[in-house]
Amino acid sequence: MTRGIPLPRGMRRSSEGWAIHYGAAGSLKLEICLAYCFLPDMASMKGKTSSFSRNLSGASFVQAPGVKHGPNGVTFVSSGIPDLDKILGGGFPLGSLVMVMEDAEAPHHLLLLRNFMSQGLVHNQPLLYASPVRDPRGFLGTLPSPILSKEDKVPQYDPEQEKGLRIAWQYKKYFGENKQSFENHRENRQEYNNDFDLRKPLERQLLSGNHIDCFSLQDYPNLSDLQECCSIFLAQLERNGGGSKSAGRIAIQSFCAPHCSHSNMEWDMISFIRSLKSMIRPSNAVAVITFSPSLLSPTFSKRWQHLADTLISVRAIPDEDKELAKLLTGYQDMVGLLHVHKVASINTQVPVILEASTFSIKLQKRRTLVLERLNQAPVDGSSGNSYATSASCSGSSKAASLDF
Amino acid sequence: MKEMAEPICRVLRDGALEGEHAPALMIKDSMHSAFGLDVFNHILCSLASNISAGKSQARGLVLVSLNRHPSFYTDLLKSRGIGVASSNKLIQIVDCYSDPLGWKDRLLDPGCITKLSPKATGTLCKDIRDLDKLLSVILELGNGLVGVGQGKIHFSVAIDLVTVIIRHTSLQSVSRLISNLRSHDQVSSVFWLIHSDLHEMKAIAALEYMSSMVANLEPIGQSPNEQRGHFEKLLWTEQNSNKGKFHVRFKRRNGRVKLMSEEFLVEQGGIKFITVSSGNGMIDQSLLPKVQFNLQLSEKERVDRAKVVLPFEHQGNGKSMQIYDGRRSLTEGHNNLSTPASTTTKIHTEADCGKGEIHYIRDSDDEMPDSDEDPDDDLDI
């Protein structure tokens, strides 16, 4: 059927490997074709690249570990999840406020927080952690340790495979494979981001450093005390180091938990967040706040969401759901769903446009967190409009339909 | 009475793992399906019987009764035959029903000292607004029940009606009470009842946040709206007068949510749960992706497709379709077709003469139009 490499006229390439084309006489022909995919070069994969890049070759400039420079003068720190860093275009920008919307039915926000905090500790970045439980230090014991050995990475890229033509179904999955192998060549580079093994706890010595401050939100009925702690923490950041400024991380878990005494002071909470954002902006730190939108009144929930620079939400999925298992491939391994609502665009007016915004959270080998784009099996859907809607079958439409 | 609502009772019976918060069940009902108390009683009896049989992690149960007098519960358990045989006391009841705001004290003369004898099975709570005191009373009673032995001995806590507590105190303090109970080492499981239509969405959401299982009682079928006749409303009310649907959402440890749905029937002897075999049709509609591809044809499309004139088969010139049976030579066929029929239009004839023609003869009648046969397949190289 489709023997030649160029597609016949009238056929559109779709990202999912299905194509619809108009038969020569105008009747609709549905042809199943496996789109040939040539693994594209890396430059186009990087996404937004600008022709302006900062000149970083100055001798006085020392790059702090765990920090990466991005376009538009933005400095990134890793979120602790390499997939999330890729999605967000590098990581969390320093000076930004990241908010994670929890789902009351699942603890996935804790997975994100754990990786975030571990990454900071691995890079020796000061950490401020606030949580609604009585003893926040207990949570530190659940932080995962990084996977350091190279053997765990994807096996070496096999140049032999390039010879033959590969027909790939849902071929976007294979892009990541290829990219990994190129990065393997740079052996001496210190890791910017690590994969974390959720089954192994972080080494004791990393936890005992004096750059970790823990607060229990229950101890602070008055939010102004908490605000003061944050400003002290940020002030200390400035004084640390000498030439090289270390980046700091603030993690606040479940900020509006119902048993905290400030939970019904909605105006106070939002004014805290606003002042935290203003403190963070000029500083070398990034703050992650998790909250559950159902615990706030709808208007305040919207205000909080607008305050965030980067907004992510996590969602639980039903268990043993046969319908969902049929619709989504890889359902058995999925733990939950992650949706990126907003990506920080500081110092730039160019909006960030993501290829896909909904991802499935999976635990690979039960230990590392991976985020995957949703691959759905093509299913019978709406009847009627098949002429109009099926003409463009790009992958992004499926992401848009998953509504949080 | 057959043991139904199994999974819930099992979770409450098994209790908490080391280092984890105790499982917490919230039972929600509303005026549309007002059988929350019956469900509560059912679960209470099931847990109590498990405790007395020694099958559960908890060795005792502390019940905070706000909606009924404590004697109701002791009678209930006695009538079901639970706990009569065992020598240990298995239930302690905190009486928040008789005098929750301490009015009796205030009504008495200050000079007169009358001892209010607490009920034998319970402790009288005189100030429901002091939840810290309530918490310490619960923990004290629990400790007293199970005794201090080797290692941790657990007890379960049940709260009759959280709606009453929220009415007198605030959501934040109730949340704190429940959170403290859940995180206490000795508490094996917690469960409570709430009337969901008496609270704001936020309050219900906050308590759902704090619980690990949420059971919702709903009527069967949608409640008819105002436009519907009186009779339909009556019918619906009648149908739901003794039964309803029981939906449970379990928060599992792997982060997934398990949904369970049953029907319940309220009878004289208690409540019965019937498993509905209609399956898990309650898939969250918002998670279902809207699909792009339709591989089947709807009826309208089938009709439309049949109407499409295939261009090479016939031009509507009244000729019957020629099926090439492989025997006639091509020229014969050609001659046949090139004879213009009387019904062709002038333009068509002109087109025939000037331009090239395509003569298409179908191979067979069975061939579906637009079949995807690759003509190259016939080549025999």
CSV table of N, CA and C in Angstrom, one decimal, chain B residues 213-347:
chain,number,residue,atom,x,y,z
B,213,MET,N,-11.9,6.4,53.3
B,213,MET,CA,-13.0,5.8,52.5
B,213,MET,C,-14.2,6.7,52.7
B,214,VAL,N,-14.9,6.9,51.6
B,214,VAL,CA,-16.0,7.8,51.6
B,214,VAL,C,-17.2,7.0,51.1
B,215,ALA,N,-18.2,6.8,52.0
B,215,ALA,CA,-19.4,6.0,51.6
B,215,ALA,C,-20.6,7.0,51.4
B,216,ASN,N,-21.2,6.9,50.3
B,216,ASN,CA,-22.3,7.9,50.0
B,216,ASN,C,-23.6,7.2,49.8
B,217,LEU,N,-24.6,7.6,50.4
B,217,LEU,CA,-25.9,7.0,50.2
B,217,LEU,C,-26.7,7.9,49.2
B,218,GLU,N,-27.2,7.2,48.2
B,218,GLU,CA,-27.9,8.0,47.2
B,218,GLU,C,-29.2,7.3,46.8
B,219,PRO,N,-30.2,8.1,46.4
B,219,PRO,CA,-31.4,7.4,46.0
B,219,PRO,C,-31.3,6.7,44.6
B,220,ILE,N,-32.1,5.8,44.4
B,220,ILE,CA,-32.1,5.1,43.1
B,220,ILE,C,-32.8,6.0,42.1
B,221,GLY,N,-32.1,6.3,41.0
B,221,GLY,CA,-32.7,7.2,40.0
B,221,GLY,C,-32.6,8.6,40.3
B,222,GLN,N,-32.7,9.4,39.4
B,222,GLN,CA,-32.5,10.9,39.6
B,222,GLN,C,-33.8,11.4,40.2
B,223,SER,N,-33.6,12.4,41.1
B,223,SER,CA,-34.8,12.9,41.7
B,223,SER,C,-35.5,13.7,40.6
B,224,PRO,N,-36.8,13.5,40.5
B,224,PRO,CA,-37.5,14.2,39.4
B,224,PRO,C,-37.6,15.7,39.7
B,225,ASN,N,-37.4,16.5,38.6
B,225,ASN,CA,-37.4,17.9,38.8
B,225,ASN,C,-38.8,18.5,38.9
B,226,GLU,N,-38.9,19.7,39.1
B,226,GLU,CA,-40.2,20.3,39.4
B,226,GLU,C,-41.2,20.2,38.3
B,227,GLN,N,-40.8,20.1,37.1
B,227,GLN,CA,-41.8,20.0,36.0
B,227,GLN,C,-42.5,18.7,36.0
B,228,ARG,N,-41.9,17.7,36.5
B,228,ARG,CA,-42.5,16.4,36.5
B,228,ARG,C,-43.8,16.4,37.4
B,229,GLY,N,-44.6,15.5,37.0
B,229,GLY,CA,-45.9,15.5,37.8
B,229,GLY,C,-45.7,15.0,39.2
B,230,HIS,N,-46.7,15.3,39.9
B,230,HIS,CA,-46.8,14.9,41.3
B,230,HIS,C,-46.7,13.4,41.4
B,231,PHE,N,-47.3,12.7,40.5
B,231,PHE,CA,-47.3,11.2,40.6
B,231,PHE,C,-45.9,10.6,40.5
B,232,GLU,N,-45.2,11.2,39.5
B,232,GLU,CA,-43.8,10.7,39.4
B,232,GLU,C,-43.0,10.9,40.6
B,233,LYS,N,-43.2,12.0,41.2
B,233,LYS,CA,-42.4,12.3,42.4
B,233,LYS,C,-42.8,11.3,43.5
B,234,LEU,N,-44.0,11.1,43.6
B,234,LEU,CA,-44.5,10.1,44.6
B,234,LEU,C,-43.9,8.7,44.3
B,235,LEU,N,-43.9,8.4,43.1
B,235,LEU,CA,-43.3,7.1,42.7
B,235,LEU,C,-41.9,7.0,43.1
B,236,TRP,N,-41.2,8.1,42.8
B,236,TRP,CA,-39.7,8.1,43.1
B,236,TRP,C,-39.5,8.0,44.6
B,237,THR,N,-40.3,8.8,45.3
B,237,THR,CA,-40.2,8.7,46.8
B,237,THR,C,-40.5,7.4,47.4
B,238,GLU,N,-41.5,6.8,46.8
B,238,GLU,CA,-42.0,5.5,47.2
B,238,GLU,C,-40.9,4.4,47.0
B,239,GLN,N,-40.3,4.6,45.8
B,239,GLN,CA,-39.2,3.6,45.4
B,239,GLN,C,-38.0,3.7,46.4
B,240,ASN,N,-37.8,4.9,46.8
B,240,ASN,CA,-36.6,5.1,47.7
B,240,ASN,C,-36.9,5.1,49.2
B,241,SER,N,-38.1,4.7,49.5
B,241,SER,CA,-38.5,4.7,50.9
B,241,SER,C,-37.8,3.7,51.7
B,242,ASN,N,-37.4,2.6,51.0
B,242,ASN,CA,-36.7,1.7,51.9
B,242,ASN,C,-35.4,1.1,51.2
B,243,LYS,N,-35.0,1.7,50.0
B,243,LYS,CA,-33.8,1.3,49.5
B,243,LYS,C,-33.0,2.4,48.8
B,244,GLY,N,-31.9,2.1,48.4
B,244,GLY,CA,-31.0,3.2,47.8
B,244,GLY,C,-29.7,2.6,47.3
B,245,LYS,N,-28.9,3.5,46.8
B,245,LYS,CA,-27.6,3.1,46.3
B,245,LYS,C,-26.5,3.4,47.3
B,246,PHE,N,-25.5,2.6,47.4
B,246,PHE,CA,-24.4,2.7,48.3
B,246,PHE,C,-23.1,2.8,47.5
B,247,HIS,N,-22.6,4.0,47.4
B,247,HIS,CA,-21.3,4.1,46.6
B,247,HIS,C,-20.2,4.3,47.6
B,248,VAL,N,-19.1,3.6,47.4
B,248,VAL,CA,-17.9,3.8,48.2
B,248,VAL,C,-16.7,4.1,47.4
B,249,ARG,N,-15.9,5.0,47.9
B,249,ARG,CA,-14.6,5.3,47.2
B,249,ARG,C,-13.5,5.0,48.2
B,250,PHE,N,-12.7,4.1,47.8
B,250,PHE,CA,-11.5,3.7,48.7
B,250,PHE,C,-10.3,4.4,48.2
B,251,LYS,N,-9.5,5.0,49.0
B,251,LYS,CA,-8.2,5.6,48.6
B,251,LYS,C,-7.2,4.5,48.9
B,252,ARG,N,-6.7,3.9,47.9
B,252,ARG,CA,-5.8,2.8,48.1
B,252,ARG,C,-4.3,3.3,48.3
B,253,ARG,N,-3.5,2.5,48.8
B,253,ARG,CA,-2.1,2.9,49.1
B,253,ARG,C,-1.4,3.2,47.8
B,254,ASN,N,-1.7,2.6,46.7
B,254,ASN,CA,-0.9,2.8,45.5
B,254,ASN,C,-1.4,4.1,44.8
B,255,GLY,N,-2.2,4.8,45.5
B,255,GLY,CA,-2.6,6.1,44.9
B,255,GLY,C,-3.8,6.0,44.0
B,256,ARG,N,-4.4,4.9,43.8
B,256,ARG,CA,-5.5,4.8,43.0
B,256,ARG,C,-6.8,4.8,43.8
B,257,VAL,N,-7.9,5.0,43.1
B,257,VAL,CA,-9.2,5.1,43.9
B,257,VAL,C,-10.0,3.9,43.4
B,258,LYS,N,-10.5,3.1,44.4
B,258,LYS,CA,-11.3,2.0,44.0
B,258,LYS,C,-12.8,2.4,44.3
B,259,LEU,N,-13.6,2.1,43.3
B,259,LEU,CA,-15.0,2.5,43.4
B,259,LEU,C,-15.8,1.2,43.6
B,260,MET,N,-16.8,1.3,44.5
B,260,MET,CA,-17.6,0.1,44.7
B,260,MET,C,-19.0,0.6,44.8
B,261,SER,N,-19.9,-0.2,44.3
B,261,SER,CA,-21.3,0.3,44.3
B,261,SER,C,-22.2,-0.9,44.6
B,262,GLU,N,-23.1,-0.6,45.6
B,262,GLU,CA,-24.1,-1.7,45.9
B,262,GLU,C,-25.4,-1.0,46.1
B,263,GLU,N,-26.4,-1.9,46.3
B,263,GLU,CA,-27.7,-1.4,46.6
B,263,GLU,C,-28.0,-1.8,48.0
B,264,PHE,N,-28.8,-1.0,48.7
B,264,PHE,CA,-29.1,-1.5,50.1
B,264,PHE,C,-30.6,-1.5,50.2
B,265,LEU,N,-31.1,-2.3,51.1
B,265,LEU,CA,-32.5,-2.5,51.4
B,265,LEU,C,-32.7,-2.4,52.9
B,266,VAL,N,-33.6,-1.5,53.3
B,266,VAL,CA,-33.8,-1.4,54.8
B,266,VAL,C,-35.0,-2.2,55.2
B,267,GLU,N,-34.7,-3.1,56.1
B,267,GLU,CA,-35.9,-3.9,56.6
B,267,GLU,C,-36.0,-3.8,58.1
B,268,GLN,N,-37.0,-4.5,58.6
B,268,GLN,CA,-37.2,-4.5,60.0
B,268,GLN,C,-36.0,-4.9,60.8
B,269,GLY,N,-35.4,-5.9,60.3
B,269,GLY,CA,-34.3,-6.4,61.1
B,269,GLY,C,-32.9,-5.7,60.9
B,270,GLY,N,-32.9,-4.8,60.0
B,270,GLY,CA,-31.7,-4.1,59.8
B,270,GLY,C,-31.5,-3.7,58.3
B,271,ILE,N,-30.3,-3.6,57.9
B,271,ILE,CA,-30.1,-3.2,56.5
B,271,ILE,C,-29.4,-4.3,55.8
B,272,LYS,N,-29.7,-4.4,54.5
B,272,LYS,CA,-29.1,-5.5,53.7
B,272,LYS,C,-28.5,-4.8,52.5
B,273,PHE,N,-27.3,-5.3,52.2
B,273,PHE,CA,-26.6,-4.8,51.0
B,273,PHE,C,-26.7,-5.8,49.9
B,274,ILE,N,-27.0,-5.4,48.7
B,274,ILE,CA,-27.1,-6.3,47.6
B,274,ILE,C,-26.1,-5.8,46.5
B,275,THR,N,-25.3,-6.7,46.1
B,275,THR,CA,-24.3,-6.4,45.1
B,275,THR,C,-25.0,-6.2,43.8
B,276,VAL,N,-24.8,-5.1,43.1
B,276,VAL,CA,-25.4,-4.9,41.8
B,276,VAL,C,-24.4,-5.3,40.8
B,277,SER,N,-24.8,-6.2,39.9
B,277,SER,CA,-23.9,-6.8,39.0
B,277,SER,C,-23.7,-6.0,37.7
B,278,SER,N,-24.2,-4.8,37.7
B,278,SER,CA,-24.1,-4.0,36.5
B,278,SER,C,-22.7,-3.5,36.2
B,279,GLY,N,-21.8,-3.8,37.1
B,279,GLY,CA,-20.4,-3.5,36.8
B,279,GLY,C,-20.1,-2.1,37.1
B,280,ASN,N,-18.8,-1.8,36.9
B,280,ASN,CA,-18.3,-0.5,37.2
B,280,ASN,C,-18.5,0.5,36.1
B,281,GLY,N,-19.7,0.8,35.9
B,281,GLY,CA,-20.0,1.7,34.8
B,281,GLY,C,-19.7,3.2,35.1
B,282,MET,N,-19.3,3.4,36.4
B,282,MET,CA,-19.2,4.8,36.8
B,282,MET,C,-17.8,5.4,36.5
B,283,ILE,N,-17.4,5.2,35.3
B,283,ILE,CA,-16.2,5.8,34.9
B,283,ILE,C,-16.3,7.3,34.9
B,284,ASP,N,-15.3,7.9,35.4
B,284,ASP,CA,-15.4,9.4,35.4
B,284,ASP,C,-15.4,9.9,34.0
B,285,GLN,N,-16.5,10.5,33.7
B,285,GLN,CA,-16.6,11.0,32.3
B,285,GLN,C,-15.5,11.9,31.9
B,286,SER,N,-15.0,12.7,32.8
B,286,SER,CA,-14.0,13.7,32.4
B,286,SER,C,-12.7,13.1,32.1
B,287,LEU,N,-12.5,11.8,32.5
B,287,LEU,CA,-11.2,11.2,32.2
B,287,LEU,C,-11.2,10.6,30.8
B,288,LEU,N,-12.4,10.3,30.4
B,288,LEU,CA,-12.5,9.6,29.1
B,288,LEU,C,-12.1,10.6,28.0
B,289,PRO,N,-11.2,10.2,27.2
B,289,PRO,CA,-10.8,11.1,26.1
B,289,PRO,C,-11.8,11.2,25.0
B,290,LYS,N,-12.0,12.3,24.4
B,290,LYS,CA,-12.9,12.4,23.3
B,290,LYS,C,-12.1,11.9,22.1
B,291,VAL,N,-12.7,11.0,21.4
B,291,VAL,CA,-11.9,10.2,20.4
B,291,VAL,C,-12.0,10.9,19.0
B,292,GLN,N,-11.0,10.6,18.3
B,292,GLN,CA,-11.0,11.3,17.0
B,292,GLN,C,-11.4,10.3,15.9
B,293,PHE,N,-11.3,9.1,16.1
B,293,PHE,CA,-11.5,8.2,14.9
B,293,PHE,C,-12.7,7.4,15.0
B,294,ASN,N,-13.4,7.3,14.0
B,294,ASN,CA,-14.6,6.5,13.9
B,294,ASN,C,-14.5,5.5,12.8
B,295,LEU,N,-14.3,4.3,13.3
B,295,LEU,CA,-14.1,3.2,12.2
B,295,LEU,C,-15.4,2.6,11.8
B,296,GLN,N,-16.5,2.9,12.5
B,296,GLN,CA,-17.8,2.3,12.1
B,296,GLN,C,-18.5,3.4,11.4
B,297,LEU,N,-19.5,3.1,10.6
B,297,LEU,CA,-20.3,4.1,10.0
B,297,LEU,C,-21.6,4.1,10.7
B,298,SER,N,-22.1,5.3,10.9
B,298,SER,CA,-23.4,5.4,11.4
B,298,SER,C,-24.4,5.2,10.3
B,299,GLU,N,-25.7,5.0,10.7
B,299,GLU,CA,-26.7,4.7,9.7
B,299,GLU,C,-26.8,5.8,8.6
B,300,LYS,N,-26.7,7.0,9.0
B,300,LYS,CA,-26.8,8.1,8.0
B,300,LYS,C,-25.7,8.0,7.1
B,301,GLU,N,-24.5,7.7,7.7
B,301,GLU,CA,-23.3,7.6,6.8
B,301,GLU,C,-23.4,6.5,5.8
B,302,ARG,N,-24.0,5.4,6.3
B,302,ARG,CA,-24.1,4.2,5.4
B,302,ARG,C,-25.0,4.6,4.2
B,303,VAL,N,-26.1,5.3,4.6
B,303,VAL,CA,-27.0,5.7,3.5
B,303,VAL,C,-26.4,6.6,2.6
B,304,ASP,N,-25.6,7.6,3.1
B,304,ASP,CA,-25.0,8.5,2.2
B,304,ASP,C,-24.0,7.9,1.3
B,305,ARG,N,-23.3,6.9,1.9
B,305,ARG,CA,-22.3,6.3,1.1
B,305,ARG,C,-22.9,5.5,-0.1
B,306,ALA,N,-24.0,4.9,0.2
B,306,ALA,CA,-24.7,4.1,-0.9
B,306,ALA,C,-25.1,5.1,-2.0
B,307,LYS,N,-25.4,6.3,-1.6
B,307,LYS,CA,-25.9,7.3,-2.6
B,307,LYS,C,-24.8,7.8,-3.5
B,308,VAL,N,-23.5,7.7,-3.0
B,308,VAL,CA,-22.4,8.3,-3.8
B,308,VAL,C,-22.3,7.6,-5.1
B,309,VAL,N,-22.3,8.4,-6.1
B,309,VAL,CA,-22.1,7.9,-7.5
B,309,VAL,C,-20.7,7.6,-7.8
B,310,LEU,N,-20.4,6.4,-8.0
B,310,LEU,CA,-19.0,6.0,-8.3
B,310,LEU,C,-18.8,6.4,-9.7
B,311,PRO,N,-17.8,7.2,-10.0
B,311,PRO,CA,-17.7,7.9,-11.3
B,311,PRO,C,-17.4,7.0,-12.4
B,312,PHE,N,-16.8,5.9,-12.2
B,312,PHE,CA,-16.4,5.1,-13.4
B,312,PHE,C,-17.4,4.0,-13.7
B,313,GLU,N,-18.3,3.8,-12.7
B,313,GLU,CA,-19.2,2.7,-12.9
B,313,GLU,C,-20.3,3.0,-13.9
B,314,HIS,N,-21.0,4.0,-13.6
B,314,HIS,CA,-22.1,4.4,-14.6
B,314,HIS,C,-22.3,5.9,-14.5
B,315,GLN,N,-22.6,6.4,-15.6
B,315,GLN,CA,-22.8,7.9,-15.6
B,315,GLN,C,-24.3,8.2,-15.5
B,316,GLY,N,-25.0,7.3,-15.0
B,316,GLY,CA,-26.5,7.6,-15.0
B,316,GLY,C,-27.1,7.5,-16.4
B,317,ASN,N,-26.4,6.8,-17.2
B,317,ASN,CA,-26.9,6.8,-18.6
B,317,ASN,C,-27.8,5.6,-18.9
B,318,GLY,N,-28.2,5.0,-17.8
B,318,GLY,CA,-29.2,3.9,-18.0
B,318,GLY,C,-28.6,2.6,-18.4
B,319,LYS,N,-27.3,2.6,-18.6
B,319,LYS,CA,-26.7,1.3,-18.9
B,319,LYS,C,-26.6,0.5,-17.7
B,320,SER,N,-26.7,-0.8,-17.8
B,320,SER,CA,-26.5,-1.6,-16.7
B,320,SER,C,-25.0,-1.8,-16.4
B,321,MET,N,-24.6,-2.1,-15.3
B,321,MET,CA,-23.2,-2.2,-14.9
B,321,MET,C,-22.6,-3.4,-15.6
B,322,GLN,N,-21.5,-3.3,-16.2
B,322,GLN,CA,-20.9,-4.4,-16.9
B,322,GLN,C,-20.0,-5.1,-15.9
B,323,ILE,N,-20.2,-6.3,-15.7
B,323,ILE,CA,-19.2,-7.1,-14.9
B,323,ILE,C,-18.3,-7.8,-15.8
B,324,TYR,N,-17.0,-7.6,-15.7
B,324,TYR,CA,-16.1,-8.2,-16.5
B,324,TYR,C,-15.9,-9.7,-16.1
B,325,ASP,N,-16.3,-10.6,-16.9
B,325,ASP,CA,-16.2,-11.9,-16.5
B,325,ASP,C,-14.9,-12.6,-17.2
B,326,GLY,N,-14.1,-11.8,-17.7
B,326,GLY,CA,-12.8,-12.4,-18.2
B,326,GLY,C,-12.9,-13.0,-19.5
B,327,ARG,N,-14.1,-13.2,-20.1
B,327,ARG,CA,-14.1,-13.9,-21.3
B,327,ARG,C,-14.2,-13.0,-22.5
B,328,ARG,N,-14.9,-11.9,-22.4
B,328,ARG,CA,-15.0,-11.0,-23.5
B,328,ARG,C,-13.7,-10.2,-23.7
B,329,SER,N,-13.5,-10.0,-24.9
B,329,SER,CA,-12.3,-9.2,-25.2
B,329,SER,C,-12.6,-7.7,-24.9
B,330,LEU,N,-11.5,-7.0,-24.8
B,330,LEU,CA,-11.7,-5.6,-24.4
B,330,LEU,C,-12.3,-4.8,-25.4
B,331,THR,N,-12.0,-5.1,-26.7
B,331,THR,CA,-12.6,-4.2,-27.7
B,331,THR,C,-14.1,-4.3,-27.8
B,332,GLU,N,-14.6,-5.5,-27.5
B,332,GLU,CA,-16.0,-5.7,-27.6
B,332,GLU,C,-16.7,-4.8,-26.5
B,333,GLY,N,-16.0,-4.9,-25.4
B,333,GLY,CA,-16.6,-4.1,-24.3
B,333,GLY,C,-16.5,-2.6,-24.6
B,334,HIS,N,-15.4,-2.3,-25.2
B,334,HIS,CA,-15.3,-0.9,-25.6
B,334,HIS,C,-16.3,-0.4,-26.6
B,335,ASN,N,-16.6,-1.3,-27.5
B,335,ASN,CA,-17.6,-0.9,-28.5
B,335,ASN,C,-19.0,-0.7,-27.8
B,336,ASN,N,-19.2,-1.6,-26.9
B,336,ASN,CA,-20.5,-1.5,-26.2
B,336,ASN,C,-20.7,-0.2,-25.5
B,337,LEU,N,-19.6,0.2,-24.9
B,337,LEU,CA,-19.7,1.4,-24.0
B,337,LEU,C,-19.7,2.7,-24.9
B,338,SER,N,-19.0,2.6,-26.0
B,338,SER,CA,-18.9,3.9,-26.7
B,338,SER,C,-20.1,4.3,-27.4
B,339,THR,N,-21.0,3.4,-27.5
B,339,THR,CA,-22.3,3.8,-28.2
B,339,THR,C,-23.1,4.7,-27.2
B,340,PRO,N,-23.2,5.9,-27.6
B,340,PRO,CA,-23.9,6.8,-26.6
B,340,PRO,C,-25.4,6.4,-26.6
B,341,ALA,N,-25.9,6.4,-25.4
B,341,ALA,CA,-27.3,6.1,-25.2
B,341,ALA,C,-28.1,7.3,-25.5
B,342,SER,N,-29.4,7.2,-25.6
B,342,SER,CA,-30.2,8.3,-25.9
B,342,SER,C,-30.3,9.3,-24.8
B,343,THR,N,-30.1,8.8,-23.6
B,343,THR,CA,-30.3,9.7,-22.5
B,343,THR,C,-29.1,10.6,-22.1
B,344,THR,N,-28.0,10.4,-22.8
B,344,THR,CA,-26.9,11.2,-22.4
B,344,THR,C,-27.1,12.6,-22.9
B,345,THR,N,-26.5,13.5,-22.2
B,345,THR,CA,-26.6,14.9,-22.5
B,345,THR,C,-25.6,15.2,-23.6
B,346,LYS,N,-25.9,16.3,-24.2
B,346,LYS,CA,-25.0,16.7,-25.3
B,346,LYS,C,-23.6,16.9,-24.8
B,347,ILE,N,-23.5,17.5,-23.7
B,347,ILE,CA,-22.1,17.8,-23.2
B,347,ILE,C,-21.4,16.6,-23.0
